Amino acid sequence: MQLDPGTAPPIPDTAVRVSVIIPLYNHEKYIDAALDSIFAQRVRPDEIIVIDDGSVDASAAKLRRICQEHPEIIFWSWPNQGAHHTLNAAILRATGDFVAILNSDDSYHPGRLAACLAAVKADPSIDVVATAMTFIDDQGHEVANPWYDSALGFFKQEGNLSLGLFNANFLVTTSNLFIRRSVFDTIGYFSPLRYAHDLELCLRLILGRRHIHFLDRPLLSYRLHQTNTIAENKAREDVERAAVFAFFLFRLERQEGLSETWHAWLERYITVLEQQELLKLVEDFLGLLKGRPPQADATVTGSLRMEFLGFLSQLGVDWVTPGSDDVLLTRFVEARKGVLRRQRRARRDPNFVAQLQADNKWLREQRDAWEKSARDQEGLAKSLTQALEDQARRSTQTLEDHAKQSTQALEEQAAWFAKTLEEQAVASTEALQEMRTSNSWLLEQRDAWEKSARDQEELAKSLALALEDARAGNAWLESQRLAWEQVASEQGRNIAEMNSRLQHFAESVAALESQRTERERYIAELIAERSQLLNSLSWKITKPLRDVRRRLVTRR
């Protein structure tokens, strides 16, 4: 199933980069399965970004342990700011051509990324890919979901994505979005809604005529458990959905005009809303929308998002976060009652029209203030992002310098040891072999340290880009410093051990030299004694001969 194609840039022949982003919140129990499903992809992503949104369980600690085994993961943690803000921050950090979202309690099927990439490469006009899905329980066992089967069947029968989403959000979750990164720069990012931020973004994509492609293959597992956001509060969820539907119809009417085709489709939307018992609520939202003068130059870009946020603020819907959503329904009901009271009073008291106009002016001023606040927050986000990048570059340079210095010191030590061992090797073949073995070990250690330094350098580059919290970054750098100090300490112990071995060898050589001198002295003494003995024996042997010779001479 496809929508009208937009004007997306073509996919080049070169490889398409994919960033997978994971918003993590209190899912210590499930994050392993989510990450394992990414590592098991037939086509691995180029980038994995995980942001812990202030979890109160051990999710952040577990991620730090996982990052030790998988340094390619970009991870940071911050105080809780809501799902929409966490998603937007991860998208701003992503460098891929496409962004794939995976909530920390869901799992990808092994072929999901490969299938999505194949779709966008086959049709370069595709901006978004979504797929069918399966459902799993708390233990990871697949379970049936008749609601989903019915919702998906309705979409397949109608063949219209927006009508299918009005009937039921059969896309279910942000985990089902594989979306072109550049789309967010034109359509805008996730709105500050707690329950319907994924639905609102999809309808905004439709208004922007972006090409959404649906793959009718189950390539995602959505986990059903007691802490699912969709199970929190049905009433507040209905309020957000009604506001989103009203805004979509309001914008669609301005785009399409009051044509027969528009009225025919409007009847279909009305039928679906009646079945969900949301029609009255949507009509109330539409009434408030149409009471404001339309912006003639509004486009489906950042200003469209600002208009929507201004509309929500007019209704009293504050920036929705986990800490403020409890008052959402109450504020809306009070705002609605106030509008009705002013309408009844205006009918009874003509003088109240002026007051009503003043109230409307105040509402417009409030809307403008909200829009300015939103722009200021976006500017602050950009400033923080720039500061994070600057800090990351400085941290990376520091680690690179430290790694180069450590590598140079190891090389100098290895060269000194090699020269010393070669000089001592002349004295003994056994010592030479031992020294060669030691030299080889030192070279292996040097290569291992150089590889470790390169790995640490790559890890530093990846982590430094993700550091937004200065204290977390400083703690990480401190741990690296302690690790280098521990390495230096271990190398010092190795040097001391080698010096001890050299001293022992020198003592052995000295002992051998002493023994050689002693033996030479002993041999000299033995030779002298033997010379004296030979002289004595020679005298005793030659004396009788001389006597006989004298007697013979005398007789003659």
Steps between C-alpha positions, in 0.01 A plus 500: 500500500639841406404865529558777250878531445671819603806666354767308693859510377616181326695234686857489359665180391730513800398331824216665694592575863248399767489631858300298755385707800372350825321714761557311828276543804468246786548201269796331669318170450455537122793707368720192447242349263460829314875538442542130413237544229712781350823299516318211328399710198603359162600856411655665804435872561780754466415664830322403825393785728348430843373774732391417854217739590558508875416136578450425869598133462845368405454558125781757471747286697422199283556705183840616623601135552373409154697791348821349637442199271349707218691830478319579175188593703459876555340542843418770749255553784318811621213595735154399378373730223236291323498261204458771235800701625719189525407394147566848362843519668600161358382603151703822521807292594442241223724518193333231287299558183211315667400477865350179639333529842487209747337546839696328774232235566447400133706284263585494130468186293838407342408619150331830586776747411591304186136506382461873568824580318396287205172694477661847497768391253235353268294821519709811588183708549414314823539712814363263764475121527271326750426129527257249644587366845456226754430532871689339789429478871720591795701178456548545125241241392291589196134576576194565284356852466150506343488882525807530280374245250175697465679837471742371237216336309311831490803678355555233235133518402487879478848558358518848660759556771342801672158333516668185633671703773169670591344157540789367711871572519598173333860626476478477883838645603795720410701176477323446167656806335793475259517862384723717286708725728453812285119476532520629858668820379198583282202338675625561854580271791279317751246722676486514882219246538511199729263257327456616141840639394550215250146534361535879469831468313354248253199723426734797462703298248180435305415872503850565368441251216794284604524153347417237765550136399341212694661154486241234577759279671533452879846643568449648848398354838304731730518397864179508704553550874344687790713814459415569133431871454187428295347324802541795741186712457245453222325835564816710468602300194162575340546873562836500321370287213197727457723809489726335243204388284341846514819671397549255212145557369536876541823506299373248243190711433719805438714296261224322308228768501126433527485257209267204455795267552578671829139465623498133401816432696373712792197272528733201528701672774181592685379140487825373645503764776139418593593135541777601740274747688746782425288704256366752757846563644650547152216741409577708810866521402406594142271773628782655698735470202262666258439781746855624435598687181698257281861569412492549124870429458517196731686211346559144611838584655617640832227768504237227470639335809503835680136553404409163644687568824332840523164333454573257784609784727176686423313195627705499818704194401842562650830347388420138563754313711461203735476744789233729353268274302269434796337843454456470122136391497402738782649800322328414176160458668537831685603679179203352318262604777645852495438532126138385540443741789634792298280404202185488718588829669565667164152404385347656813724809529610682180751700705683180571607479134773755573618292794489188283712675238745598771511138616566388143780755475646365824476146361685608186767663715530180699531302177772737377677465835490121469636522145782727620570259787512212255741689275715591801508135607602394152777764503611374842504144368720607209733686737524198730567276200779730381648514851487120519680469166769749609553317829514168316768631264708628793462172688592300192813712440606455864465124479684490167793697646509276807491188282787628280713583804436160657577320172827693456606419859428130446702501178800663674482248785475211253805628307704534822409149609585359156846662501576384856391144431705483180819607685449236772417229245870478389594335833262202487289323238240416759485859616482615138196280438340626816567859405366449149185357651477801730561734208223330299269531800580868529428554131169315536420713802587814305276392209224411745531841666501674162185306404348576841589868453335501156192323639485746788540786254208373291295446814582852613391644166168314515429577864619860485249584229220376727610676819249771587517476876832653608518298820447172317768596248744601775435176688573303185824692438599447866447126459719508190772687693488243781519221243810656342655544847430134576663406169803714584518336844488152348771597247714631786467166678599324176811723471596430863462127441722519189766701689497232771549230239792696345661545842470126566660426163788741575559330835506160326759625247714640785483166684604314185795742450610444863484123454703527175776703678512255789535207261781673307691562828447138603628372162810725520585364847443145377731559202773640730476202734518259206804687358685464832412129513621449146827680580552281809428184306729614218789552752450163657493330159796683343736488807580125476558541128747780561681288765532207261626733228767641736616151598531396136701808424731429797570141388608611158 
